[in-house]
Amino acid sequence: MNFTTEFPLPFILGGTVEENIALLDDYFFNEKGSGTDLEGFLVLDGTGDDDENMWKIVSIIEEDTCVTARVDFNNSNITFLGVPIGPDNSLSVEKTAEALKAQGLTVITQEYDLILPEHFITIEPYDWICYWDKTYWSQDEFLEETVDP
């Protein structure tokens, strides 16, 4: 799958917990020290090399709303705007950042992940991509949550 700046899966970023549970094939709640996450699984037909492809989505819940959608990678053929980011095909964090910058994107590079501040997206090459709801998070809040001090 080739991810882009728009969230591509049938999960409503900014939608209610109930709306998103209706879309998931299986789900559970993960109680954290400072809140709860919705963790769920989407099974999509015809999205990969196999006839069926399962994606794990983890979402931060705020006020009964899913304000993030982190997709954990489940196979090796994953890219973001054509740049490899999957478990078996990813470049290093630094080389991934360089490839995205070459496409004109603003990228903040950290030790393990990348932040695309203009698009409210974080990427940890080899592991996941996370979309943040722009209608919930301000630019400052997004950066405060994602950029290491």
JSON list of C-alpha atoms in Angstrom, two decimals, residues 5-104:
[
{"chain": "A", "resi": 5, "resn": "THR", "atom": "CA", "xyz": [-1.07, 12.79, 3.02]},
{"chain": "A", "resi": 6, "resn": "GLU", "atom": "CA", "xyz": [-4.75, 11.75, 3.18]},
{"chain": "A", "resi": 7, "resn": "PHE", "atom": "CA", "xyz": [-5.79, 8.89, 5.49]},
{"chain": "A", "resi": 8, "resn": "PRO", "atom": "CA", "xyz": [-6.69, 6.01, 3.12]},
{"chain": "A", "resi": 9, "resn": "LEU", "atom": "CA", "xyz": [-8.45, 3.43, 5.32]},
{"chain": "A", "resi": 10, "resn": "PRO", "atom": "CA", "xyz": [-12.15, 3.19, 6.26]},
{"chain": "A", "resi": 11, "resn": "PHE", "atom": "CA", "xyz": [-11.74, 4.64, 9.74]},
{"chain": "A", "resi": 12, "resn": "ILE", "atom": "CA", "xyz": [-13.10, 8.10, 10.48]},
{"chain": "A", "resi": 13, "resn": "LEU", "atom": "CA", "xyz": [-10.37, 10.41, 11.78]},
{"chain": "A", "resi": 14, "resn": "GLY", "atom": "CA", "xyz": [-12.30, 12.76, 14.05]},
{"chain": "A", "resi": 15, "resn": "GLY", "atom": "CA", "xyz": [-15.25, 10.38, 14.17]},
{"chain": "A", "resi": 16, "resn": "THR", "atom": "CA", "xyz": [-16.88, 9.06, 17.31]},
{"chain": "A", "resi": 17, "resn": "VAL", "atom": "CA", "xyz": [-15.77, 5.86, 18.97]},
{"chain": "A", "resi": 18, "resn": "GLU", "atom": "CA", "xyz": [-19.13, 4.27, 18.08]},
{"chain": "A", "resi": 19, "resn": "GLU", "atom": "CA", "xyz": [-18.83, 5.24, 14.39]},
{"chain": "A", "resi": 20, "resn": "ASN", "atom": "CA", "xyz": [-15.38, 3.70, 14.18]},
{"chain": "A", "resi": 21, "resn": "ILE", "atom": "CA", "xyz": [-16.24, 0.55, 16.13]},
{"chain": "A", "resi": 22, "resn": "ALA", "atom": "CA", "xyz": [-18.94, -0.10, 13.51]},
{"chain": "A", "resi": 23, "resn": "LEU", "atom": "CA", "xyz": [-16.20, -0.10, 10.82]},
{"chain": "A", "resi": 24, "resn": "LEU", "atom": "CA", "xyz": [-13.79, -2.42, 12.66]},
{"chain": "A", "resi": 25, "resn": "ASP", "atom": "CA", "xyz": [-13.75, -6.20, 12.40]},
{"chain": "A", "resi": 26, "resn": "ASP", "atom": "CA", "xyz": [-12.49, -6.54, 15.97]},
{"chain": "A", "resi": 27, "resn": "TYR", "atom": "CA", "xyz": [-11.53, -4.02, 18.67]},
{"chain": "A", "resi": 28, "resn": "PHE", "atom": "CA", "xyz": [-10.63, -3.49, 22.31]},
{"chain": "A", "resi": 29, "resn": "PHE", "atom": "CA", "xyz": [-9.83, -0.59, 24.61]},
{"chain": "A", "resi": 30, "resn": "ASN", "atom": "CA", "xyz": [-6.35, -0.08, 25.98]},
{"chain": "A", "resi": 31, "resn": "GLU", "atom": "CA", "xyz": [-6.39, 1.76, 29.31]},
{"chain": "A", "resi": 32, "resn": "LYS", "atom": "CA", "xyz": [-3.31, 3.98, 29.67]},
{"chain": "A", "resi": 33, "resn": "GLY", "atom": "CA", "xyz": [-1.98, 6.06, 32.51]},
{"chain": "A", "resi": 34, "resn": "SER", "atom": "CA", "xyz": [-3.47, 9.22, 30.98]},
{"chain": "A", "resi": 35, "resn": "GLY", "atom": "CA", "xyz": [-6.45, 8.06, 28.95]},
{"chain": "A", "resi": 36, "resn": "THR", "atom": "CA", "xyz": [-7.68, 5.28, 26.70]},
{"chain": "A", "resi": 37, "resn": "ASP", "atom": "CA", "xyz": [-6.86, 4.11, 23.20]},
{"chain": "A", "resi": 38, "resn": "LEU", "atom": "CA", "xyz": [-9.16, 2.30, 20.82]},
{"chain": "A", "resi": 39, "resn": "GLU", "atom": "CA", "xyz": [-7.28, -0.56, 19.19]},
{"chain": "A", "resi": 40, "resn": "GLY", "atom": "CA", "xyz": [-8.95, -2.28, 16.29]},
{"chain": "A", "resi": 41, "resn": "PHE", "atom": "CA", "xyz": [-8.46, -4.37, 13.21]},
{"chain": "A", "resi": 42, "resn": "LEU", "atom": "CA", "xyz": [-9.69, -3.73, 9.67]},
{"chain": "A", "resi": 43, "resn": "VAL", "atom": "CA", "xyz": [-9.80, -6.52, 7.14]},
{"chain": "A", "resi": 44, "resn": "LEU", "atom": "CA", "xyz": [-9.80, -5.22, 3.58]},
{"chain": "A", "resi": 45, "resn": "ASP", "atom": "CA", "xyz": [-10.17, -7.32, 0.45]},
{"chain": "A", "resi": 46, "resn": "GLY", "atom": "CA", "xyz": [-7.88, -6.76, -2.52]},
{"chain": "A", "resi": 47, "resn": "THR", "atom": "CA", "xyz": [-5.51, -4.23, -0.93]},
{"chain": "A", "resi": 48, "resn": "GLY", "atom": "CA", "xyz": [-2.33, -6.25, -1.06]},
{"chain": "A", "resi": 49, "resn": "ASP", "atom": "CA", "xyz": [-0.65, -9.27, -2.60]},
{"chain": "A", "resi": 50, "resn": "ASP", "atom": "CA", "xyz": [-3.15, -11.55, -0.83]},
{"chain": "A", "resi": 51, "resn": "ASP", "atom": "CA", "xyz": [-6.89, -11.42, -1.33]},
{"chain": "A", "resi": 52, "resn": "GLU", "atom": "CA", "xyz": [-7.31, -10.25, 2.26]},
{"chain": "A", "resi": 53, "resn": "ASN", "atom": "CA", "xyz": [-5.23, -7.74, 4.18]},
{"chain": "A", "resi": 54, "resn": "MET", "atom": "CA", "xyz": [-5.55, -6.95, 7.90]},
{"chain": "A", "resi": 55, "resn": "TRP", "atom": "CA", "xyz": [-4.54, -3.57, 9.34]},
{"chain": "A", "resi": 56, "resn": "LYS", "atom": "CA", "xyz": [-4.23, -2.71, 13.03]},
{"chain": "A", "resi": 57, "resn": "ILE", "atom": "CA", "xyz": [-5.34, 0.82, 13.91]},
{"chain": "A", "resi": 58, "resn": "VAL", "atom": "CA", "xyz": [-4.68, 2.49, 17.26]},
{"chain": "A", "resi": 59, "resn": "SER", "atom": "CA", "xyz": [-6.51, 5.72, 18.04]},
{"chain": "A", "resi": 60, "resn": "ILE", "atom": "CA", "xyz": [-6.23, 8.17, 20.92]},
{"chain": "A", "resi": 61, "resn": "ILE", "atom": "CA", "xyz": [-9.70, 8.90, 22.29]},
{"chain": "A", "resi": 62, "resn": "GLU", "atom": "CA", "xyz": [-10.56, 12.40, 23.48]},
{"chain": "A", "resi": 63, "resn": "GLU", "atom": "CA", "xyz": [-14.14, 13.30, 24.42]},
{"chain": "A", "resi": 64, "resn": "ASP", "atom": "CA", "xyz": [-15.50, 10.13, 22.71]},
{"chain": "A", "resi": 65, "resn": "THR", "atom": "CA", "xyz": [-13.73, 11.13, 19.49]},
{"chain": "A", "resi": 66, "resn": "CYS", "atom": "CA", "xyz": [-10.91, 9.31, 17.65]},
{"chain": "A", "resi": 67, "resn": "VAL", "atom": "CA", "xyz": [-8.33, 12.09, 17.28]},
{"chain": "A", "resi": 68, "resn": "THR", "atom": "CA", "xyz": [-5.50, 10.01, 15.80]},
{"chain": "A", "resi": 69, "resn": "ALA", "atom": "CA", "xyz": [-5.26, 6.95, 13.58]},
{"chain": "A", "resi": 70, "resn": "ARG", "atom": "CA", "xyz": [-1.97, 5.06, 13.84]},
{"chain": "A", "resi": 71, "resn": "VAL", "atom": "CA", "xyz": [-1.63, 2.20, 11.37]},
{"chain": "A", "resi": 72, "resn": "ASP", "atom": "CA", "xyz": [0.76, -0.55, 12.39]},
{"chain": "A", "resi": 73, "resn": "PHE", "atom": "CA", "xyz": [2.46, -2.13, 9.40]},
{"chain": "A", "resi": 74, "resn": "ASN", "atom": "CA", "xyz": [1.54, -5.70, 8.60]},
{"chain": "A", "resi": 75, "resn": "ASN", "atom": "CA", "xyz": [3.60, -6.44, 5.50]},
{"chain": "A", "resi": 76, "resn": "SER", "atom": "CA", "xyz": [6.72, -5.37, 3.71]},
{"chain": "A", "resi": 77, "resn": "ASN", "atom": "CA", "xyz": [5.32, -3.56, 0.66]},
{"chain": "A", "resi": 78, "resn": "ILE", "atom": "CA", "xyz": [4.46, -0.23, 2.31]},
{"chain": "A", "resi": 79, "resn": "THR", "atom": "CA", "xyz": [5.39, 3.21, 1.06]},
{"chain": "A", "resi": 80, "resn": "PHE", "atom": "CA", "xyz": [4.55, 6.83, 1.82]},
{"chain": "A", "resi": 81, "resn": "LEU", "atom": "CA", "xyz": [4.34, 8.92, -1.35]},
{"chain": "A", "resi": 82, "resn": "GLY", "atom": "CA", "xyz": [6.44, 6.21, -3.00]},
{"chain": "A", "resi": 83, "resn": "VAL", "atom": "CA", "xyz": [9.15, 6.22, -0.29]},
{"chain": "A", "resi": 84, "resn": "PRO", "atom": "CA", "xyz": [9.61, 2.77, 1.32]},
{"chain": "A", "resi": 85, "resn": "ILE", "atom": "CA", "xyz": [8.63, 2.75, 5.03]},
{"chain": "A", "resi": 86, "resn": "GLY", "atom": "CA", "xyz": [7.62, -0.90, 5.62]},
{"chain": "A", "resi": 87, "resn": "PRO", "atom": "CA", "xyz": [9.16, -3.51, 7.91]},
{"chain": "A", "resi": 88, "resn": "ASP", "atom": "CA", "xyz": [11.30, -5.13, 5.22]},
{"chain": "A", "resi": 89, "resn": "ASN", "atom": "CA", "xyz": [11.81, -2.32, 2.72]},
{"chain": "A", "resi": 90, "resn": "SER", "atom": "CA", "xyz": [12.32, 0.85, 4.77]},
{"chain": "A", "resi": 91, "resn": "LEU", "atom": "CA", "xyz": [15.29, 3.11, 4.52]},
{"chain": "A", "resi": 92, "resn": "SER", "atom": "CA", "xyz": [16.89, 4.46, 7.70]},
{"chain": "A", "resi": 93, "resn": "VAL", "atom": "CA", "xyz": [15.13, 7.33, 9.46]},
{"chain": "A", "resi": 94, "resn": "GLU", "atom": "CA", "xyz": [17.65, 9.79, 8.02]},
{"chain": "A", "resi": 95, "resn": "LYS", "atom": "CA", "xyz": [17.43, 8.49, 4.44]},
{"chain": "A", "resi": 96, "resn": "THR", "atom": "CA", "xyz": [13.64, 8.39, 4.63]},
{"chain": "A", "resi": 97, "resn": "ALA", "atom": "CA", "xyz": [13.66, 12.04, 5.75]},
{"chain": "A", "resi": 98, "resn": "GLU", "atom": "CA", "xyz": [15.97, 12.96, 2.86]},
{"chain": "A", "resi": 99, "resn": "ALA", "atom": "CA", "xyz": [13.70, 11.20, 0.35]},
{"chain": "A", "resi": 100, "resn": "LEU", "atom": "CA", "xyz": [10.61, 13.01, 1.69]},
{"chain": "A", "resi": 101, "resn": "LYS", "atom": "CA", "xyz": [12.40, 16.38, 1.74]},
{"chain": "A", "resi": 102, "resn": "ALA", "atom": "CA", "xyz": [13.40, 15.79, -1.89]},
{"chain": "A", "resi": 103, "resn": "GLN", "atom": "CA", "xyz": [9.66, 15.69, -2.66]},
{"chain": "A", "resi": 104, "resn": "GLY", "atom": "CA", "xyz": [9.27, 19.14, -1.11]}
]
